[in-house]
Short mmCIF file of C-alpha atoms in Angstrom, two decimals:
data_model
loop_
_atom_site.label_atom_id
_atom_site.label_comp_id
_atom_site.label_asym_id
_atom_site.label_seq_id
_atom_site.Cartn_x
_atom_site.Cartn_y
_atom_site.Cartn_z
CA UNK Q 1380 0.00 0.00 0.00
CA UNK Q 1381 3.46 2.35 -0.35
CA UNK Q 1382 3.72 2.68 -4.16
CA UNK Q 1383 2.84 6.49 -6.01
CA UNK Q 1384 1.67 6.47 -8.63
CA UNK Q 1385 3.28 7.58 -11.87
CA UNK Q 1386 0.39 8.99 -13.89
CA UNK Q 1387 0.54 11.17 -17.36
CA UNK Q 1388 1.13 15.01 -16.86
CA UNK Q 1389 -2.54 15.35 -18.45
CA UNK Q 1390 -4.23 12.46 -15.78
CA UNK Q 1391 -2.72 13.88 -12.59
CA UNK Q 1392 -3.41 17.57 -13.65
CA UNK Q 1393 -7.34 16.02 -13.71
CA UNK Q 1394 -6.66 14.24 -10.55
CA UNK Q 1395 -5.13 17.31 -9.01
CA UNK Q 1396 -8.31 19.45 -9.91
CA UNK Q 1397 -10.85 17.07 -8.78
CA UNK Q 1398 -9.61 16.92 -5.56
CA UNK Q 1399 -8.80 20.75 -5.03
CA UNK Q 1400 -12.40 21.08 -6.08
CA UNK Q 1401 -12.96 18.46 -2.69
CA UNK Q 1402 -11.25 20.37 -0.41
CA UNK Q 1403 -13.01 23.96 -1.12
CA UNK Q 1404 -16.27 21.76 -0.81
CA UNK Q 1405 -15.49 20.76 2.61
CA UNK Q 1406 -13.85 24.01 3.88
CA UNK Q 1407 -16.64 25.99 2.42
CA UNK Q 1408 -19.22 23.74 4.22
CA UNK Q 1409 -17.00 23.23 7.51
CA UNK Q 1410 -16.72 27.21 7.37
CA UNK Q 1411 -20.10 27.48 7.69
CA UNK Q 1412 -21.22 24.80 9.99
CA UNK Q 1413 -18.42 26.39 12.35
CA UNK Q 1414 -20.98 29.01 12.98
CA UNK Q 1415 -23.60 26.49 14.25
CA UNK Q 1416 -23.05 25.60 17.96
CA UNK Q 1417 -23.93 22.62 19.30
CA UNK Q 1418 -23.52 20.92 23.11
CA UNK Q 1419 -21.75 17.59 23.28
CA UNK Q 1420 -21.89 16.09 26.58
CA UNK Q 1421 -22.26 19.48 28.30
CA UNK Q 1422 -19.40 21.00 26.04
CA UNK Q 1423 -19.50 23.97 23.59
CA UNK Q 1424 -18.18 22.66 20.39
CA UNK Q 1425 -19.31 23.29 16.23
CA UNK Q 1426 -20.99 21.11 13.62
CA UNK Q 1427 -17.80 22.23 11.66
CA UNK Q 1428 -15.83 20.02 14.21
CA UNK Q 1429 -17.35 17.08 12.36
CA UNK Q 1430 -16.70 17.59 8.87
CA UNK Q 1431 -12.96 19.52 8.06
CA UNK Q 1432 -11.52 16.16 9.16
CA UNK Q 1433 -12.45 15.23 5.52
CA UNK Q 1434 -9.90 17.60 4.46
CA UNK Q 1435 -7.15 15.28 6.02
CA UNK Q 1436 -8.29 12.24 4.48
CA UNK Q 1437 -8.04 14.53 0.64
CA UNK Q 1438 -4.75 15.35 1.57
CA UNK Q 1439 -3.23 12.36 2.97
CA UNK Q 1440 -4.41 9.90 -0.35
CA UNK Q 1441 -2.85 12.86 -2.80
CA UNK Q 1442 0.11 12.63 -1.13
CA UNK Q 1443 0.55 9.30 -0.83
CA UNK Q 1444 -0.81 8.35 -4.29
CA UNK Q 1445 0.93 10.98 -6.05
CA UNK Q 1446 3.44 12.47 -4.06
CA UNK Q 1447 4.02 15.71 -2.03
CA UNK Q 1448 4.78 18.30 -4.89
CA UNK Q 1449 0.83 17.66 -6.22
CA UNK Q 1450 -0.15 17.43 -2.33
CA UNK Q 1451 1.08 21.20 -1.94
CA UNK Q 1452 -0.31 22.08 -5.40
CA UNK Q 1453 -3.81 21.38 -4.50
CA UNK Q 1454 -3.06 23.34 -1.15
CA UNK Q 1455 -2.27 26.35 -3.35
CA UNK Q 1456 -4.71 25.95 -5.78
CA UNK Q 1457 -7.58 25.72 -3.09
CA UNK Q 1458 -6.64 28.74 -0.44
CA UNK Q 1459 -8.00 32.16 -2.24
CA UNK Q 1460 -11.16 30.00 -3.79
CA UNK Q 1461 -12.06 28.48 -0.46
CA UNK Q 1462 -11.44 31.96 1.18
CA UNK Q 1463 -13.70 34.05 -1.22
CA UNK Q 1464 -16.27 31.30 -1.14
CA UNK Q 1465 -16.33 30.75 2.40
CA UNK Q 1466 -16.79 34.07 2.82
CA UNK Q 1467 -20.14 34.62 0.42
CA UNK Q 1468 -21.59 31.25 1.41
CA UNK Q 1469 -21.56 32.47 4.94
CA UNK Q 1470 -22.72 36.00 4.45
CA UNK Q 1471 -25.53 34.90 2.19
CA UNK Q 1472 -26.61 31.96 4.93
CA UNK Q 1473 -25.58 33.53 7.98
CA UNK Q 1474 -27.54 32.37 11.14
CA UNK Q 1475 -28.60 29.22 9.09
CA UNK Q 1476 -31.34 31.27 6.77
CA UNK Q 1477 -30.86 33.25 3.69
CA UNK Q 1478 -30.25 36.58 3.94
CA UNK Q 1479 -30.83 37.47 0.35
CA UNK Q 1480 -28.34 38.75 -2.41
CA UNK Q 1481 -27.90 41.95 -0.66
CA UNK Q 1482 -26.24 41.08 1.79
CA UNK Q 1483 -23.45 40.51 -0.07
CA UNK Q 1484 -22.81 44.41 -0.51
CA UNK Q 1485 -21.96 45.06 2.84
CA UNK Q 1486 -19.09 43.66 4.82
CA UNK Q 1487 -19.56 41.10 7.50
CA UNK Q 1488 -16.04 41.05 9.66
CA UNK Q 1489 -17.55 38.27 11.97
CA UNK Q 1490 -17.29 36.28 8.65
CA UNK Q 1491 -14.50 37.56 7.17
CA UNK Q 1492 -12.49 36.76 10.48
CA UNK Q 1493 -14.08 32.94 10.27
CA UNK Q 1494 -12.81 32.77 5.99
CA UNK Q 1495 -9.62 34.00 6.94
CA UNK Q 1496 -8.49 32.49 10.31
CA UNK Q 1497 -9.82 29.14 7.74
CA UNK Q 1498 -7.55 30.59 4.86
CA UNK Q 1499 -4.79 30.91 7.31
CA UNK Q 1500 -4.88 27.83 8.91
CA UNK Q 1501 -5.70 25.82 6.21
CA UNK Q 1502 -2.20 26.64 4.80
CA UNK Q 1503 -0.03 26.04 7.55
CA UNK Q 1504 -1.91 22.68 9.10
CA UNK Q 1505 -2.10 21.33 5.70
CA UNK Q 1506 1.42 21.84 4.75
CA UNK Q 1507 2.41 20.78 7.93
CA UNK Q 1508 0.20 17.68 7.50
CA UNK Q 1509 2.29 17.26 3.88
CA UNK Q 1510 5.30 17.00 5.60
CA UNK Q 1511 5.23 14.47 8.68
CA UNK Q 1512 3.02 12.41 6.50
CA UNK Q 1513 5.35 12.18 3.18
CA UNK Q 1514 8.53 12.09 5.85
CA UNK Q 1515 6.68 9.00 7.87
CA UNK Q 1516 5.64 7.50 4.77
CA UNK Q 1517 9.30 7.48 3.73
CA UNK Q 1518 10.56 6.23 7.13
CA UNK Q 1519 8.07 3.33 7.28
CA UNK Q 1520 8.44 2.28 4.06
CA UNK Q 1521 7.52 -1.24 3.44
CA UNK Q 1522 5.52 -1.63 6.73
CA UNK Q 1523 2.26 -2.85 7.13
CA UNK Q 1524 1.23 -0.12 9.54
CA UNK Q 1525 -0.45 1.71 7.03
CA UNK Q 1526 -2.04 4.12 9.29
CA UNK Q 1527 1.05 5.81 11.36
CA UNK Q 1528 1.14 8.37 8.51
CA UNK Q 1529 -2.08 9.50 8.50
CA UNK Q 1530 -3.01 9.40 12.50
CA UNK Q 1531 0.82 11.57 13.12
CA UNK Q 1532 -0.31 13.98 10.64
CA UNK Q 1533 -3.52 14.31 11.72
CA UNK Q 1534 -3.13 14.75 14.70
CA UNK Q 1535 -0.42 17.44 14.47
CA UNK Q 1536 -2.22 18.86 11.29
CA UNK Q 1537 -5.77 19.73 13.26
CA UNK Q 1538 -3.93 20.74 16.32
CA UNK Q 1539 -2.20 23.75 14.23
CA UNK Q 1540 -5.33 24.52 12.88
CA UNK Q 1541 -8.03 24.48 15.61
CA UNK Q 1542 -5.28 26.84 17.76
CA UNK Q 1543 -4.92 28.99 14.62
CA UNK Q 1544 -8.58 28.83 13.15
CA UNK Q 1545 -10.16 29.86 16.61
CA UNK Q 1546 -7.53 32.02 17.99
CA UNK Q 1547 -8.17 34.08 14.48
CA UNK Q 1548 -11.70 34.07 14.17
CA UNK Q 1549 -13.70 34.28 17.38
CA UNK Q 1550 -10.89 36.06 19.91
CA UNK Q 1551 -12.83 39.08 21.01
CA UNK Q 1552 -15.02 38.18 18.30
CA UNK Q 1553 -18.35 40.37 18.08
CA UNK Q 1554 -20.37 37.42 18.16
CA UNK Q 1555 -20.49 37.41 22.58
CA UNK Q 1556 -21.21 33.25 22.49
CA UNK Q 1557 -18.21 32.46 20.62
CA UNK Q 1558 -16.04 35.38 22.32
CA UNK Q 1559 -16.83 33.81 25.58
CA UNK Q 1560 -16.58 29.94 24.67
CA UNK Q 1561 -13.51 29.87 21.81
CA UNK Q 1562 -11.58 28.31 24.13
CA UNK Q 1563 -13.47 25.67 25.60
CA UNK Q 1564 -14.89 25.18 21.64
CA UNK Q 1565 -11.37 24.68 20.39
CA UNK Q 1566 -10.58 22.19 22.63
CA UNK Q 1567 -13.17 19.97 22.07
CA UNK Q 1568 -13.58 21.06 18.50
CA UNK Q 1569 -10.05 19.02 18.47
CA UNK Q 1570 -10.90 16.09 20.71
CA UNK Q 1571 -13.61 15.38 18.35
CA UNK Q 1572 -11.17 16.06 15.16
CA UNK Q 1573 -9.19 13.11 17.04
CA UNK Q 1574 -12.20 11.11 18.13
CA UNK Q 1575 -13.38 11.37 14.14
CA UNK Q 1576 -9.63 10.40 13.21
CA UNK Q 1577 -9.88 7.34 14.99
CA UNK Q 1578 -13.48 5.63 14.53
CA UNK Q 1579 -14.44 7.84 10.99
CA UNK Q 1580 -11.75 9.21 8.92
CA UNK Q 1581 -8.83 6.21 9.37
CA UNK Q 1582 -10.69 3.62 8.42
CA UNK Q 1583 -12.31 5.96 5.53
CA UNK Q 1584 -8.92 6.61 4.52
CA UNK Q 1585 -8.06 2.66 4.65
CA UNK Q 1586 -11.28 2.16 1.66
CA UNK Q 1587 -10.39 5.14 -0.42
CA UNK Q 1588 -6.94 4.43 -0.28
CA UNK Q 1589 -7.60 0.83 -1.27
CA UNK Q 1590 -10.24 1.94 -3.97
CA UNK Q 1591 -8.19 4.77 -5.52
CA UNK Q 1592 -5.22 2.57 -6.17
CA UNK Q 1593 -6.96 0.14 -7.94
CA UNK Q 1594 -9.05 3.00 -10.24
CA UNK Q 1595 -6.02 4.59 -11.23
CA UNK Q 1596 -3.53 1.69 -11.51
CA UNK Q 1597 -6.40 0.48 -14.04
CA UNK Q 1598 -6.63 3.85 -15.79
CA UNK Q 1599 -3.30 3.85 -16.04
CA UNK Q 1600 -3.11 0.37 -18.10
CA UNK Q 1601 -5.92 1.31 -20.05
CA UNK Q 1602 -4.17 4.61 -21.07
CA UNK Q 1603 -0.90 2.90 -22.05
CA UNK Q 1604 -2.58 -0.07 -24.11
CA UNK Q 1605 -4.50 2.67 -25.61
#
């Protein structure tokens, strides 16, 4: 399961795309959702919580399918979309209803501070995430233990983000909930990144991993007999 790939310039610029066009899905969605406060087990914490763990998952099969130069490429291709998207999807649904087209014409710096602390730390936690996964894959090279890459990324990958996402967007934010509870929603918003790592997103990453390999090791034949 430690073999990359070697695809035409033409495939893994397609492969590249597609999953660049995955991560500003997820960010976009996680950006918003991080505006929707839930309580888990008598802690503050965010729907968003549950679903920028995805991003990992993106990240961690480009890398190891096709290296870390198209990992990082997808990391730059994605950070000004997500941001400007982020940005109108949650001024245009803000407080989970539509605020109409309008709204859009004004400037909304509780947002702005949620699209860029999520610009920012997107960046760093994913290229961080690039490196201790393609330097672990390297190390353990061989091994059956699959999953040391992806959990040691992971793990350091959505620390540096929750501290820099939240830090960013909600201290003294003018939204008085999440200026009061960043902290505490931080901390678990990471304990459940972990939790998800564990029971969701590892073995999710064990079936795409498995999946994707097969696709494109067939695609691959099928372009060179062609």
């Amino acid at each position: 399961m430690l073999f990359t790939l070697d695809l035409s310039t033409a495939r893994q610029r397609t492969v590249v795309s597609a999953l660049a066009a995955l991560h500003i899905a997820i960010i976009t969605a996680s950006n918003y959702f991080v505006q929707l406060p839930i309580t888990l087990f008598g802690l503050h914490t965010t729907w968003g919580a549950f679903t920028f763990p995805l991003v990992y998952v993106a990240t961690d099969l480009t890398a190891r399918l096709l290296g870390a130069a198209p990992a990082r490429r997808v990391v730059r291709r994605v950070m000004l979309p997500a941001l400007v998207l982020s940005y109108a999807i949650s001024v245009l649904f803000h407080d989970g209803a539509f605020a109409g087209w309008a709204a859009l014409g004004g400037f909304n710096l509780f947002v702005f501070r949620i699209a860029l602390g999520s610009f920012i730390a997107y960046a760093v936690g994913q290229l961080l995430d690039i490196l201790v996964f393609s330097r672990l894959r390297a190390t353990l090279a061989g091994s059956r233990h699959w999953w040391v890459a992806p959990a040691a990324s992971s793990v350091l990958g959505n620390l540096v983000d929750s501290v820099l996402f939240f830090s960013i967007a909600f201290y003294a934010s003018t939204d008085p909930f999440m200026a009061a509870h960043w902290v505490e929603i931080a901390l678990v918003d990471y304990a459940v990144k972990l939790i998800m790592a564990v029971l969701g997103v590892l073995p999710l990453y064990g079936l795409l991993l498995s999946g994707l390999q097969r696709w494109l090791a067939r695609s691959a034949v099928q372009a060179v007999a062609a």
